[in-house]
Short mmCIF file of C-alpha atoms (C1' of nucleotides) in Angstrom, two decimals:
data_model
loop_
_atom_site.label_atom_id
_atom_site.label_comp_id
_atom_site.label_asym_id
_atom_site.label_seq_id
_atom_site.Cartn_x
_atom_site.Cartn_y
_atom_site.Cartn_z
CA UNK M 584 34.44 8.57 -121.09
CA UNK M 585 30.86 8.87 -120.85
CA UNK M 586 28.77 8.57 -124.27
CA UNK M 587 25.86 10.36 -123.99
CA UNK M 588 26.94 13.03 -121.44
CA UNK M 589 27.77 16.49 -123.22
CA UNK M 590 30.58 18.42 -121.41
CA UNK M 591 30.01 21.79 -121.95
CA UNK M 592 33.52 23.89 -122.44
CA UNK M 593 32.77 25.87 -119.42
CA UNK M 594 33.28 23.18 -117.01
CA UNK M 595 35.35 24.15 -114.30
CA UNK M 596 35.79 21.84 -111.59
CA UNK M 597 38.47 19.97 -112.87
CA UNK M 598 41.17 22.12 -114.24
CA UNK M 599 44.29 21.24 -113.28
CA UNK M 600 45.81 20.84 -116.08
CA UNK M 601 47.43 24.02 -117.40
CA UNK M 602 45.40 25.54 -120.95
CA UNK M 603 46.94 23.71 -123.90
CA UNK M 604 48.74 26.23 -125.96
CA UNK M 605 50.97 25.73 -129.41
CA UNK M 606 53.89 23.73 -127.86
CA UNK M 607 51.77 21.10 -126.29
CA UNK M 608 52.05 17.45 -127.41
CA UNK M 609 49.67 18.06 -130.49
CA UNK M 610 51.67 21.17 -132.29
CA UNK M 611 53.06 20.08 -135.19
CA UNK M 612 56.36 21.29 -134.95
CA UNK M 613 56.35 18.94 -132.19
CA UNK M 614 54.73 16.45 -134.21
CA UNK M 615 57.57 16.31 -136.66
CA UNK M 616 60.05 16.25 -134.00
CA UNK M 617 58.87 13.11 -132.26
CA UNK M 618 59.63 11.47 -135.92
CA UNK M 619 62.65 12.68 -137.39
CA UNK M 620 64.48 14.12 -133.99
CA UNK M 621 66.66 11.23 -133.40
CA UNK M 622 69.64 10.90 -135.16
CA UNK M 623 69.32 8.64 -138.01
CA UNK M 624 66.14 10.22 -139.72
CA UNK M 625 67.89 12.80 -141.25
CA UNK M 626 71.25 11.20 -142.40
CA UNK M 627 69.29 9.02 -144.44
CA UNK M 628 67.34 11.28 -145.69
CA UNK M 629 70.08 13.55 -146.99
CA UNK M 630 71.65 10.28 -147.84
CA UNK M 631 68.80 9.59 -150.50
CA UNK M 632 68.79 13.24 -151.40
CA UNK M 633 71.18 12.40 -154.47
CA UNK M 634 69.28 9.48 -155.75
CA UNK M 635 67.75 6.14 -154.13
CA UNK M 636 69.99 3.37 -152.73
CA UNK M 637 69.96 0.20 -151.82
CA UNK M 638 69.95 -1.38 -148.07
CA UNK M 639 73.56 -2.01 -147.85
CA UNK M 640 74.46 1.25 -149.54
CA UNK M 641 72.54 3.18 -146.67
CA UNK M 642 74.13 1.18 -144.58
CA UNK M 643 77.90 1.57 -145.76
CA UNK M 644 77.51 5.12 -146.13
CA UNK M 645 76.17 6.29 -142.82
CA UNK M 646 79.58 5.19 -140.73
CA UNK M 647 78.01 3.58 -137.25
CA UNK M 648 74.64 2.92 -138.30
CA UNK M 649 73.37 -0.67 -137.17
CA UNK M 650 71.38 -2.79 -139.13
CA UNK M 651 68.41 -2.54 -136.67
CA UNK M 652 68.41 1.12 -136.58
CA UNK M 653 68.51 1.75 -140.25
CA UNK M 654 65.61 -1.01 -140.78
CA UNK M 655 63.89 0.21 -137.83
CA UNK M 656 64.19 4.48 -139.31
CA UNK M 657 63.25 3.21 -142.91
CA UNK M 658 60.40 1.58 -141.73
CA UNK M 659 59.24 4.51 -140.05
CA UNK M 660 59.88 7.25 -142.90
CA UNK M 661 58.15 5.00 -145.26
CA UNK M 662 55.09 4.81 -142.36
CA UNK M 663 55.41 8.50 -142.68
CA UNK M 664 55.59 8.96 -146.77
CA UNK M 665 59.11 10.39 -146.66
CA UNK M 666 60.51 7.28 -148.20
CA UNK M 667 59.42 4.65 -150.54
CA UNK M 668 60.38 1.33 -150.48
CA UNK M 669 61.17 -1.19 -153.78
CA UNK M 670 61.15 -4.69 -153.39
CA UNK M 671 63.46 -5.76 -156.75
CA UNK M 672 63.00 -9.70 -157.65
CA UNK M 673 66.77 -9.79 -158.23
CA UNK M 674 68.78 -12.58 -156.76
CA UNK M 675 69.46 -12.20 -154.15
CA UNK M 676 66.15 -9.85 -153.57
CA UNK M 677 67.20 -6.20 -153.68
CA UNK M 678 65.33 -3.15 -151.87
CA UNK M 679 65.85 0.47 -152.99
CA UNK M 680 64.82 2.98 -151.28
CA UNK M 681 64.51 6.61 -152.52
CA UNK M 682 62.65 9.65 -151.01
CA UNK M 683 59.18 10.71 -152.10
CA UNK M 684 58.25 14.22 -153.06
CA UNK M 685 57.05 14.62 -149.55
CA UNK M 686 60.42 13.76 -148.48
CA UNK M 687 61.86 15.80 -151.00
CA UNK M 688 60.29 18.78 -149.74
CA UNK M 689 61.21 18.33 -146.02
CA UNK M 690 64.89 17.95 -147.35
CA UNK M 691 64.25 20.96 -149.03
CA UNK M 692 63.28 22.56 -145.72
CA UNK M 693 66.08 20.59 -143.49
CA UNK M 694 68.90 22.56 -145.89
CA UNK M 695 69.13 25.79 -144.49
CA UNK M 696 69.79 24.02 -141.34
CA UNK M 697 72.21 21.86 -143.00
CA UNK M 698 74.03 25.13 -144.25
CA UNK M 699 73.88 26.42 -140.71
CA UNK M 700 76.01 23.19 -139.41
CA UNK M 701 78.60 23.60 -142.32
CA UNK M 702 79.14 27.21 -141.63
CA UNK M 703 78.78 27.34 -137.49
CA UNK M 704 79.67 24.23 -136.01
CA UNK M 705 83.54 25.23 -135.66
CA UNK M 706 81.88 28.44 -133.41
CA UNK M 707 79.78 25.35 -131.38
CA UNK M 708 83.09 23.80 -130.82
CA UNK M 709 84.73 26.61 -129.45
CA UNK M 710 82.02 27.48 -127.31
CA UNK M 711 82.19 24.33 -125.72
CA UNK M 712 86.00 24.31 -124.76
CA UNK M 713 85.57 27.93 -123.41
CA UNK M 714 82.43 26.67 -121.54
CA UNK M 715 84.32 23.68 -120.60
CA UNK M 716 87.44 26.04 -119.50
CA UNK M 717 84.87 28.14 -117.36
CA UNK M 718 83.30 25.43 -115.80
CA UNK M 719 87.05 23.44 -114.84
CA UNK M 720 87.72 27.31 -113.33
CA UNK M 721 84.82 27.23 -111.19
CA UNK M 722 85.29 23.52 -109.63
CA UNK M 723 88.80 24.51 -109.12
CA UNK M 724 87.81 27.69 -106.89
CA UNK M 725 85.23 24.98 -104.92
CA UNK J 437 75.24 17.81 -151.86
CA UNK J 438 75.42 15.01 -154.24
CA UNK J 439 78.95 13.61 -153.28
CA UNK J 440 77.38 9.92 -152.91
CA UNK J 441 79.76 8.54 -154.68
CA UNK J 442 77.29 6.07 -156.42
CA UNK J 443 79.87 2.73 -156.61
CA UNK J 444 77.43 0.60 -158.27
CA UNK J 445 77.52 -2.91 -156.36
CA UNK J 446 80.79 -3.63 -157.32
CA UNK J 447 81.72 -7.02 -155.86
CA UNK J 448 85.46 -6.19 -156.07
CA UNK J 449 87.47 -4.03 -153.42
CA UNK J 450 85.49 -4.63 -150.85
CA UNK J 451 88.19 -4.10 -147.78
CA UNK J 452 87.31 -4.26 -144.81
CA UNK J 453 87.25 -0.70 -143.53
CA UNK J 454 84.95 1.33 -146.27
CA UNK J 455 86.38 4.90 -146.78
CA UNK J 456 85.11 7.87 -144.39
CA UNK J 457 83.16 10.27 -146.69
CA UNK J 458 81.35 13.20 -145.36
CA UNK J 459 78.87 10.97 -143.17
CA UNK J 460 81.49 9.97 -141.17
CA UNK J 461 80.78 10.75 -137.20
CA UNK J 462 83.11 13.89 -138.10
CA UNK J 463 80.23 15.70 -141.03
CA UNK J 464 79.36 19.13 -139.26
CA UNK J 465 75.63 18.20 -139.94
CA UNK J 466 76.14 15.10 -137.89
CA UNK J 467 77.66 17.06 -135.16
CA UNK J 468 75.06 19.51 -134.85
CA UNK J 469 72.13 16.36 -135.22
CA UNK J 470 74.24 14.52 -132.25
CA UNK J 471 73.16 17.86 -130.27
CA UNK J 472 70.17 19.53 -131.08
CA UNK J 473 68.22 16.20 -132.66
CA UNK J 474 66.40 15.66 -129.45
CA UNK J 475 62.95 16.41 -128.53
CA UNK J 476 63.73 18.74 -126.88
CA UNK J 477 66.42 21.30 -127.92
CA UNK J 478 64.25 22.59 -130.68
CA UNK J 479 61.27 23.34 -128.61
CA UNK J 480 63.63 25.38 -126.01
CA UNK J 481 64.94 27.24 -128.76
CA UNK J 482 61.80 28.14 -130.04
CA UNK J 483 60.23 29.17 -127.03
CA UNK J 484 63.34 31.41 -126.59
CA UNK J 485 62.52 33.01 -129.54
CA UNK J 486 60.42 35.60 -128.93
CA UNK J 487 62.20 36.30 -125.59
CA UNK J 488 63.77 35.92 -122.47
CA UNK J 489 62.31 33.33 -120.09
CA UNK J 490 63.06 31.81 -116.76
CA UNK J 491 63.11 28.15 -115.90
CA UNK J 492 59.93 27.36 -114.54
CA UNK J 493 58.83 29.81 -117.42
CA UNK J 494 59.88 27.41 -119.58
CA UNK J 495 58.62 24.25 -117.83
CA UNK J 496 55.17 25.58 -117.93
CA UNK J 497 55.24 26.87 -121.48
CA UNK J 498 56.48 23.31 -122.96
CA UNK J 499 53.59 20.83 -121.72
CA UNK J 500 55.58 17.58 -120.70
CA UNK J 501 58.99 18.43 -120.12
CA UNK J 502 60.57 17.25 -117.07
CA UNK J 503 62.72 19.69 -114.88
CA UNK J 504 65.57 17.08 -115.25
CA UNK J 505 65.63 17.32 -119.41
CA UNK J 506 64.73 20.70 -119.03
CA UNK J 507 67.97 21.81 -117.13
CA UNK J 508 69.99 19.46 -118.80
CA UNK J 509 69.12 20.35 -122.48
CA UNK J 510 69.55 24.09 -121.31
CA UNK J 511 73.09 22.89 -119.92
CA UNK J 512 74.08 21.72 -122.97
CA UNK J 513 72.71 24.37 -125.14
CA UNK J 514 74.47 27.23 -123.31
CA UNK J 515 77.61 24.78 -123.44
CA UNK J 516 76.88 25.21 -127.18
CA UNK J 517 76.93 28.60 -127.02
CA UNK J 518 73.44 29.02 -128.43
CA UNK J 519 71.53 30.39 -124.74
CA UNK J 520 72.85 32.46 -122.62
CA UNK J 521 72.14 31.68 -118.80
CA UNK J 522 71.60 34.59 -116.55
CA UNK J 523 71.07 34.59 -112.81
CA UNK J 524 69.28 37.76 -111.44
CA UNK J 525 69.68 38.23 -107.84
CA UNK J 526 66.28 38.62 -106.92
CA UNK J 527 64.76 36.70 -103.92
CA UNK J 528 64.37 34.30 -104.33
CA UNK J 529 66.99 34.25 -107.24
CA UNK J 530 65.41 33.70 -110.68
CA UNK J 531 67.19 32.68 -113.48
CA UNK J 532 66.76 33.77 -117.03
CA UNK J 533 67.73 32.08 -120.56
CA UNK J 534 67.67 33.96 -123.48
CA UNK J 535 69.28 33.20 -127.26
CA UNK J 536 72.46 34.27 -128.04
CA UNK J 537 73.28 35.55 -131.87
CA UNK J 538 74.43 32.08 -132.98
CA UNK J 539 70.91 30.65 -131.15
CA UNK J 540 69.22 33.21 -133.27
CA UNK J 541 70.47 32.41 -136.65
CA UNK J 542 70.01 28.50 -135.65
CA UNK J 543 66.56 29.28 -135.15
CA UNK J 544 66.24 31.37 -138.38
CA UNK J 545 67.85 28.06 -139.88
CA UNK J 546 65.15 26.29 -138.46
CA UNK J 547 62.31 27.79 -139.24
CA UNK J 548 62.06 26.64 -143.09
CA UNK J 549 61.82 22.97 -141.09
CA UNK J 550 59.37 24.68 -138.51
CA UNK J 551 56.77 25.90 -141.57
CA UNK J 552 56.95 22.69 -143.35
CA UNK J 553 55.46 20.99 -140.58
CA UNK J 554 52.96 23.21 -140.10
CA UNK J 555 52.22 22.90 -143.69
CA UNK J 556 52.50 18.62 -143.72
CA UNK J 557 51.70 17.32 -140.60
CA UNK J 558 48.83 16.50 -141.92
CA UNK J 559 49.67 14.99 -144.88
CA UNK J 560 52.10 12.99 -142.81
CA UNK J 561 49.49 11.56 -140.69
CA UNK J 562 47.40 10.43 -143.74
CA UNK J 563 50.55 8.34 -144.91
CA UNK J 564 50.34 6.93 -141.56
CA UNK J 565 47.07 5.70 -141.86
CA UNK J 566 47.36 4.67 -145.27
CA UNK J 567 50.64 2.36 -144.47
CA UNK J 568 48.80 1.22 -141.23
CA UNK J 569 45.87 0.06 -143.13
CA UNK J 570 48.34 -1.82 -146.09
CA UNK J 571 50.07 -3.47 -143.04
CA UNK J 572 46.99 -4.63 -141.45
CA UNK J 573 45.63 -6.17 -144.72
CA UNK J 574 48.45 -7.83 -145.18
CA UNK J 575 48.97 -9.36 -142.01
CA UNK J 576 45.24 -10.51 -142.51
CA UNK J 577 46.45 -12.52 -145.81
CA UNK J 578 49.08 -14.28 -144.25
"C1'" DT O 341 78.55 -32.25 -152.17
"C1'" DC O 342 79.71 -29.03 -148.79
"C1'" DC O 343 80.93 -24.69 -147.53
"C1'" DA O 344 81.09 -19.77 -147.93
"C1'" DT O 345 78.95 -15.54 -149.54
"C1'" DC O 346 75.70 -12.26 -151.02
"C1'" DA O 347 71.24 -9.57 -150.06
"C1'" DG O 348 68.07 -7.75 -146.55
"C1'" DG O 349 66.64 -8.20 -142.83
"C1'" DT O 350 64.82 -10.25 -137.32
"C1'" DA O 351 65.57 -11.84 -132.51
"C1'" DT O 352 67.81 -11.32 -128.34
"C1'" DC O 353 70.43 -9.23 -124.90
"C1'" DT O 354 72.85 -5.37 -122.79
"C1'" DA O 355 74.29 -0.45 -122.31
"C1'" DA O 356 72.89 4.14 -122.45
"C1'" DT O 357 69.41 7.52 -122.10
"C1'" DA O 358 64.94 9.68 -120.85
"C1'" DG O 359 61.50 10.25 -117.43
"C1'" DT O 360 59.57 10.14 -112.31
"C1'" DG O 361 59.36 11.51 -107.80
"C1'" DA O 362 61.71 12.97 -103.76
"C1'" DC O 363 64.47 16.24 -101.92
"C1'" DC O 364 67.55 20.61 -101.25
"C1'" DA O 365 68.66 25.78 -100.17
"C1'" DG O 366 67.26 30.43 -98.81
"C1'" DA O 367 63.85 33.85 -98.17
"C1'" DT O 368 58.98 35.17 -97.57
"C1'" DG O 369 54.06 35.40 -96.48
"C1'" DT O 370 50.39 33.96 -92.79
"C1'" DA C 1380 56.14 27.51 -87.11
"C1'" DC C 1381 54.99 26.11 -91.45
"C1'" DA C 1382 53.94 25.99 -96.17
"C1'" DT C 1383 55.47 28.16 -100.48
"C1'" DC C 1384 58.11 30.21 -103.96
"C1'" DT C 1385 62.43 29.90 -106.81
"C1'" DG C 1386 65.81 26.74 -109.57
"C1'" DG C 1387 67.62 23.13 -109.40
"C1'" DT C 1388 70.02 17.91 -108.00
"C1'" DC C 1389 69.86 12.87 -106.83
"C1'" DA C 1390 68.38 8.11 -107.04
"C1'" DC C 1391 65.61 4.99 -109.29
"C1'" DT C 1392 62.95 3.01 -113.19
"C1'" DA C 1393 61.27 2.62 -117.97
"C1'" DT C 1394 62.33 3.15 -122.54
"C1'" DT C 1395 65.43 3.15 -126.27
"C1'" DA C 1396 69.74 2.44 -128.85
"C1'" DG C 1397 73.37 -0.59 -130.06
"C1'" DA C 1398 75.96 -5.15 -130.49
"C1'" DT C 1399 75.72 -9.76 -131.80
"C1'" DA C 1400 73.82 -13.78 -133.62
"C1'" DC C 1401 70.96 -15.74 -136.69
"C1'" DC C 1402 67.59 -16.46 -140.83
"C1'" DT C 1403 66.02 -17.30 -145.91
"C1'" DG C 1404 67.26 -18.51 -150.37
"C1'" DA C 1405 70.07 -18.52 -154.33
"C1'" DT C 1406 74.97 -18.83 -156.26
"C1'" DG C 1407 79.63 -19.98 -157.01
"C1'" DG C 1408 83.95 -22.47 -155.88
"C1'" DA C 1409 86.80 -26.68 -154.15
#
DNA sequence: TCCATCAGGTATCTAATAGTGACCAGATGT
DNA sequence: ACATCTGGTCACTATTAGATACCTGATGGA
């Protein structure tokens, strides 16, 4: 990291590393993926697609979701603008949380994928058992 | 997709076991999240897409990935039925994986997700910023 | 008054998962 | 004879997810 010193493209004594292309760590396919890949992201997402809810409402209606995760993926859509987060001086406080039109749009863009689960994940199932059943064949000829 | 059954915080029935609904672990959409919403997965099938490749094909052309997550997520993706595995006895024997039909129209079902990150990512990253620089201010207050 | 309960979380600890580096087989070039 | 290519696996470590306990602060019941 030396100010001053201009590194001309052309250097080449040092060029192990392969030439970044589209799928390195900047894409931004890859981008999104390092955010809303896990999980969580999108069940709460489509969650809020109907209209925003409250902590405990997330909470009850994704079945397995702890407490840490959810407050831990909120945090991090609403870091990202997917989500916005309302701070009601009830009592006892209440929080609402509802998607932005940024997150709008990327639900928009999540439902053909959504569709695609709906109508093929019966075929993923039975690939699995026959992959399963292929497999159990093999180990039993080993 | 608006069956949230919005019970407003009624302080009544609350049993103990809430009702399954359709984001119970058994919701298709969950079921294809709990395998493809890795880093991973996506990026194979997408690099798939315009062909055939082999495995160290693929290791190069996806800057980072391990050969251990690499040959798993293939595993589990041809378990899925969604890549086919093909070993060509050349020598030494090289290996090719390809996108079946159902890969294909994932990866159609995809690519609405794909383009809105190209389009956002950047508008993402400004939100970022922006909710970096709120928290920062505030932790200065208190 | 004391206890329990609600909301919306954090803190801590452990279990599962991802990543790292070494190693393997079989054939080939040098 | 030895390093190198292919496509992996295995053992070990670092990171992450999940379970559990606890917190604040008001409210309502016995």
């Amino acid at each position: 990291m030396q100010e001053g010193t201009f590194t001309a493209p052309g250097y080449s004594g040092e060029t192990a590393r392969p030439a970044p292309n589209v799928y390195a760590a900047d894409c931004p396919t890859r981008l999104l993926l390092d955010r809303i890949a896990d999980k969580w992201s999108v069940l709460i997402l489509t969650t809020l697609g109907p209209g925003e809810r409250r902590f405990n409402g997330l909470k009850r209606h994704i079945d397995g979701i702890s407490q840490k995760m959810l407050s831990q993926t909120l945090r991090s859509l609403e870091r990202d603008g997917l989500v916005q987060r309302d701070v009601v001086p009830t009592v006892p406080v209440s929080v609402t949380y509802a998607v932005t039109p940024l997150g709008r749009e990327l639900l928009d863009a999540l439902q053909a994928m959504i569709d695609w689960a709906e109508r093929r994940m019966g075929t993923v199932a039975s690939a699995q058992v026959a992959y399963d059943r292929r497999e159990e064949e093999l180990s039993l000829i080993a």
